[in-house]
Amino acid sequence: MHGYEMIREITERSGGAWKPSPGSVYPTLQLLEDEGLIVSESEGGKKLFSLTDTGRTAAEEVSEAPWEEASRGVDWEALHDVRQAGFGLMEAFGQVWKAGSKEQREKALAVIGDARKKLYLILADED
């Protein structure tokens, strides 16, 4: 597989609970290749990765796949609600950014900044 396929596969296998970023996947692939656990070859402009015998042995020694661990204990209903809220917020922000004046954009940025601060205050048990 190439890196993007791995990201999609991990996301699918974890039920969406874990979607690794390219910024974490590609350095990890380089590290695994440096350690001799995977090899890469170029095919059609893409770099494809596969396990070496050593990598296959190491993978078989792992008791639980990382995507299973990432999805264990996930409250799927709450995750859906969080995603919907986040998408709704970003949709509204995008509309202000596209159609709003400079002042309206500045206000929208301030609202996002205030929301971020308020979320951290929730963790600190402060109002």
PDB file of C-alpha atoms in Angstrom:
ATOM      1  CA  MET A   1       0.000   0.000   0.000  1.00  0.00           C
ATOM      2  CA  HIS A   2       1.020   3.589  -0.296  1.00  0.00           C
ATOM      3  CA  GLY A   3       0.725   5.963   2.665  1.00  0.00           C
ATOM      4  CA  TYR A   4      -2.640   7.462   1.723  1.00  0.00           C
ATOM      5  CA  GLU A   5      -4.149   3.971   1.384  1.00  0.00           C
ATOM      6  CA  MET A   6      -2.832   3.163   4.865  1.00  0.00           C
ATOM      7  CA  ILE A   7      -4.482   6.269   6.306  1.00  0.00           C
ATOM      8  CA  ARG A   8      -7.815   5.274   4.753  1.00  0.00           C
ATOM      9  CA  GLU A   9      -7.442   1.666   5.906  1.00  0.00           C
ATOM     10  CA  ILE A  10      -6.621   2.633   9.510  1.00  0.00           C
ATOM     11  CA  THR A  11      -9.525   5.084   9.562  1.00  0.00           C
ATOM     12  CA  GLU A  12     -11.888   2.410   8.252  1.00  0.00           C
ATOM     13  CA  ARG A  13     -10.635  -0.350  10.570  1.00  0.00           C
ATOM     14  CA  SER A  14     -10.922   1.917  13.619  1.00  0.00           C
ATOM     15  CA  GLY A  15     -14.454   2.922  12.658  1.00  0.00           C
ATOM     16  CA  GLY A  16     -13.292   6.512  12.302  1.00  0.00           C
ATOM     17  CA  ALA A  17     -11.915   6.717  15.832  1.00  0.00           C
ATOM     18  CA  TRP A  18      -8.349   7.113  14.549  1.00  0.00           C
ATOM     19  CA  LYS A  19      -7.399   8.958  11.391  1.00  0.00           C
ATOM     20  CA  PRO A  20      -3.645   9.378  11.346  1.00  0.00           C
ATOM     21  CA  SER A  21      -2.307  12.460   9.596  1.00  0.00           C
ATOM     22  CA  PRO A  22       0.170  12.320   6.713  1.00  0.00           C
ATOM     23  CA  GLY A  23       2.535  14.201   9.023  1.00  0.00           C
ATOM     24  CA  SER A  24       2.617  11.203  11.354  1.00  0.00           C
ATOM     25  CA  VAL A  25       2.316   8.371   8.815  1.00  0.00           C
ATOM     26  CA  TYR A  26       5.144   9.240   6.440  1.00  0.00           C
ATOM     27  CA  PRO A  27       7.839   9.775   9.106  1.00  0.00           C
ATOM     28  CA  THR A  28       6.715   6.511  10.739  1.00  0.00           C
ATOM     29  CA  LEU A  29       7.025   4.684   7.416  1.00  0.00           C
ATOM     30  CA  GLN A  30      10.534   6.102   6.991  1.00  0.00           C
ATOM     31  CA  LEU A  31      11.458   4.932  10.499  1.00  0.00           C
ATOM     32  CA  LEU A  32      10.074   1.433   9.831  1.00  0.00           C
ATOM     33  CA  GLU A  33      12.032   1.299   6.588  1.00  0.00           C
ATOM     34  CA  ASP A  34      15.210   2.450   8.358  1.00  0.00           C
ATOM     35  CA  GLU A  35      14.678  -0.359  10.884  1.00  0.00           C
ATOM     36  CA  GLY A  36      14.293  -2.940   8.110  1.00  0.00           C
ATOM     37  CA  LEU A  37      10.678  -3.749   8.962  1.00  0.00           C
ATOM     38  CA  ILE A  38       9.290  -2.537   5.627  1.00  0.00           C
ATOM     39  CA  VAL A  39      10.631  -1.898   2.131  1.00  0.00           C
ATOM     40  CA  SER A  40       9.414   0.573  -0.453  1.00  0.00           C
ATOM     41  CA  GLU A  41       9.331   0.646  -4.207  1.00  0.00           C
ATOM     42  CA  SER A  42       8.103   3.253  -6.643  1.00  0.00           C
ATOM     43  CA  GLU A  43       5.194   2.335  -8.841  1.00  0.00           C
ATOM     44  CA  GLY A  44       3.356   4.776 -11.062  1.00  0.00           C
ATOM     45  CA  GLY A  45       4.715   7.802  -9.205  1.00  0.00           C
ATOM     46  CA  LYS A  46       3.696   6.399  -5.820  1.00  0.00           C
ATOM     47  CA  LYS A  47       5.824   4.852  -3.146  1.00  0.00           C
ATOM     48  CA  LEU A  48       4.433   1.459  -2.173  1.00  0.00           C
ATOM     49  CA  PHE A  49       5.374  -0.165   1.120  1.00  0.00           C
ATOM     50  CA  SER A  50       5.392  -3.820   2.125  1.00  0.00           C
ATOM     51  CA  LEU A  51       6.526  -5.805   5.145  1.00  0.00           C
ATOM     52  CA  THR A  52       9.856  -7.561   5.202  1.00  0.00           C
ATOM     53  CA  ASP A  53      10.122 -11.002   6.803  1.00  0.00           C
ATOM     54  CA  THR A  54      11.420  -9.277   9.938  1.00  0.00           C
ATOM     55  CA  GLY A  55       8.488  -6.851   9.846  1.00  0.00           C
ATOM     56  CA  ARG A  56       5.978  -9.659   9.408  1.00  0.00           C
ATOM     57  CA  THR A  57       7.442 -11.469  12.435  1.00  0.00           C
ATOM     58  CA  ALA A  58       7.280  -8.280  14.510  1.00  0.00           C
ATOM     59  CA  ALA A  59       3.655  -7.682  13.455  1.00  0.00           C
ATOM     60  CA  GLU A  60       2.669 -11.216  14.450  1.00  0.00           C
ATOM     61  CA  GLU A  61       4.093 -10.636  17.937  1.00  0.00           C
ATOM     62  CA  VAL A  62       1.714  -7.741  18.613  1.00  0.00           C
ATOM     63  CA  SER A  63      -1.285  -8.891  20.644  1.00  0.00           C
ATOM     64  CA  GLU A  64      -3.753  -6.261  19.424  1.00  0.00           C
ATOM     65  CA  ALA A  65      -3.894  -4.174  16.276  1.00  0.00           C
ATOM     66  CA  PRO A  66      -3.489  -0.452  16.990  1.00  0.00           C
ATOM     67  CA  TRP A  67      -6.814   0.414  15.307  1.00  0.00           C
ATOM     68  CA  GLU A  68      -8.616  -1.984  17.650  1.00  0.00           C
ATOM     69  CA  GLU A  69      -7.041  -0.260  20.639  1.00  0.00           C
ATOM     70  CA  ALA A  70      -7.952   3.159  19.224  1.00  0.00           C
ATOM     71  CA  SER A  71     -11.623   2.234  18.840  1.00  0.00           C
ATOM     72  CA  ARG A  72     -12.026   0.441  22.189  1.00  0.00           C
ATOM     73  CA  GLY A  73     -14.340   2.286  24.546  1.00  0.00           C
ATOM     74  CA  VAL A  74     -15.480   4.820  21.942  1.00  0.00           C
ATOM     75  CA  ASP A  75     -18.953   6.214  22.552  1.00  0.00           C
ATOM     76  CA  TRP A  76     -20.042   6.175  18.907  1.00  0.00           C
ATOM     77  CA  GLU A  77     -23.216   8.177  19.509  1.00  0.00           C
ATOM     78  CA  ALA A  78     -21.295  10.926  21.298  1.00  0.00           C
ATOM     79  CA  LEU A  79     -18.614  10.868  18.604  1.00  0.00           C
ATOM     80  CA  HIS A  80     -21.313  11.400  15.979  1.00  0.00           C
ATOM     81  CA  ASP A  81     -22.727  14.338  17.958  1.00  0.00           C
ATOM     82  CA  VAL A  82     -19.273  15.890  18.341  1.00  0.00           C
ATOM     83  CA  ARG A  83     -18.549  15.548  14.634  1.00  0.00           C
ATOM     84  CA  GLN A  84     -21.900  17.079  13.694  1.00  0.00           C
ATOM     85  CA  ALA A  85     -21.296  20.009  16.045  1.00  0.00           C
ATOM     86  CA  GLY A  86     -17.806  20.525  14.660  1.00  0.00           C
ATOM     87  CA  PHE A  87     -18.966  20.327  11.045  1.00  0.00           C
ATOM     88  CA  GLY A  88     -21.802  22.762  11.767  1.00  0.00           C
ATOM     89  CA  LEU A  89     -19.416  25.217  13.405  1.00  0.00           C
ATOM     90  CA  MET A  90     -16.960  25.032  10.523  1.00  0.00           C
ATOM     91  CA  GLU A  91     -19.750  25.392   7.972  1.00  0.00           C
ATOM     92  CA  ALA A  92     -20.986  28.581   9.649  1.00  0.00           C
ATOM     93  CA  PHE A  93     -17.426  29.881   9.964  1.00  0.00           C
ATOM     94  CA  GLY A  94     -16.819  29.137   6.278  1.00  0.00           C
ATOM     95  CA  GLN A  95     -19.909  31.089   5.280  1.00  0.00           C
ATOM     96  CA  VAL A  96     -18.793  34.119   7.282  1.00  0.00           C
ATOM     97  CA  TRP A  97     -15.318  33.825   5.791  1.00  0.00           C
ATOM     98  CA  LYS A  98     -16.635  33.648   2.202  1.00  0.00           C
ATOM     99  CA  ALA A  99     -19.426  36.208   2.385  1.00  0.00           C
ATOM    100  CA  GLY A 100     -18.539  38.402   5.350  1.00  0.00           C
ATOM    101  CA  SER A 101     -16.783  41.719   5.545  1.00  0.00           C
ATOM    102  CA  LYS A 102     -13.349  42.114   7.088  1.00  0.00           C
ATOM    103  CA  GLU A 103     -14.973  43.118  10.390  1.00  0.00           C
ATOM    104  CA  GLN A 104     -17.308  40.120  10.332  1.00  0.00           C
ATOM    105  CA  ARG A 105     -14.354  37.804   9.671  1.00  0.00           C
ATOM    106  CA  GLU A 106     -12.483  39.297  12.613  1.00  0.00           C
ATOM    107  CA  LYS A 107     -15.531  38.756  14.832  1.00  0.00           C
ATOM    108  CA  ALA A 108     -15.811  35.147  13.630  1.00  0.00           C
ATOM    109  CA  LEU A 109     -12.150  34.522  14.482  1.00  0.00           C
ATOM    110  CA  ALA A 110     -12.737  35.987  17.933  1.00  0.00           C
ATOM    111  CA  VAL A 111     -15.746  33.684  18.462  1.00  0.00           C
ATOM    112  CA  ILE A 112     -13.640  30.643  17.521  1.00  0.00           C
ATOM    113  CA  GLY A 113     -10.871  31.798  19.871  1.00  0.00           C
ATOM    114  CA  ASP A 114     -13.346  32.341  22.704  1.00  0.00           C
ATOM    115  CA  ALA A 115     -14.910  28.924  22.131  1.00  0.00           C
ATOM    116  CA  ARG A 116     -11.485  27.260  22.319  1.00  0.00           C
ATOM    117  CA  LYS A 117     -10.733  29.040  25.604  1.00  0.00           C
ATOM    118  CA  LYS A 118     -14.142  28.106  27.048  1.00  0.00           C
ATOM    119  CA  LEU A 119     -13.598  24.452  26.157  1.00  0.00           C
ATOM    120  CA  TYR A 120     -10.304  24.430  28.065  1.00  0.00           C
ATOM    121  CA  LEU A 121     -12.028  26.122  31.005  1.00  0.00           C
ATOM    122  CA  ILE A 122     -14.488  23.236  31.096  1.00  0.00           C
ATOM    123  CA  LEU A 123     -11.532  20.892  31.710  1.00  0.00           C
ATOM    124  CA  ALA A 124     -10.294  23.225  34.425  1.00  0.00           C
ATOM    125  CA  ASP A 125     -13.781  23.168  36.051  1.00  0.00           C
ATOM    126  CA  GLU A 126     -14.036  26.923  35.750  1.00  0.00           C
ATOM    127  CA  ASP A 127     -16.929  28.980  34.427  1.00  0.00           C
TER     128      ASP A 127
END
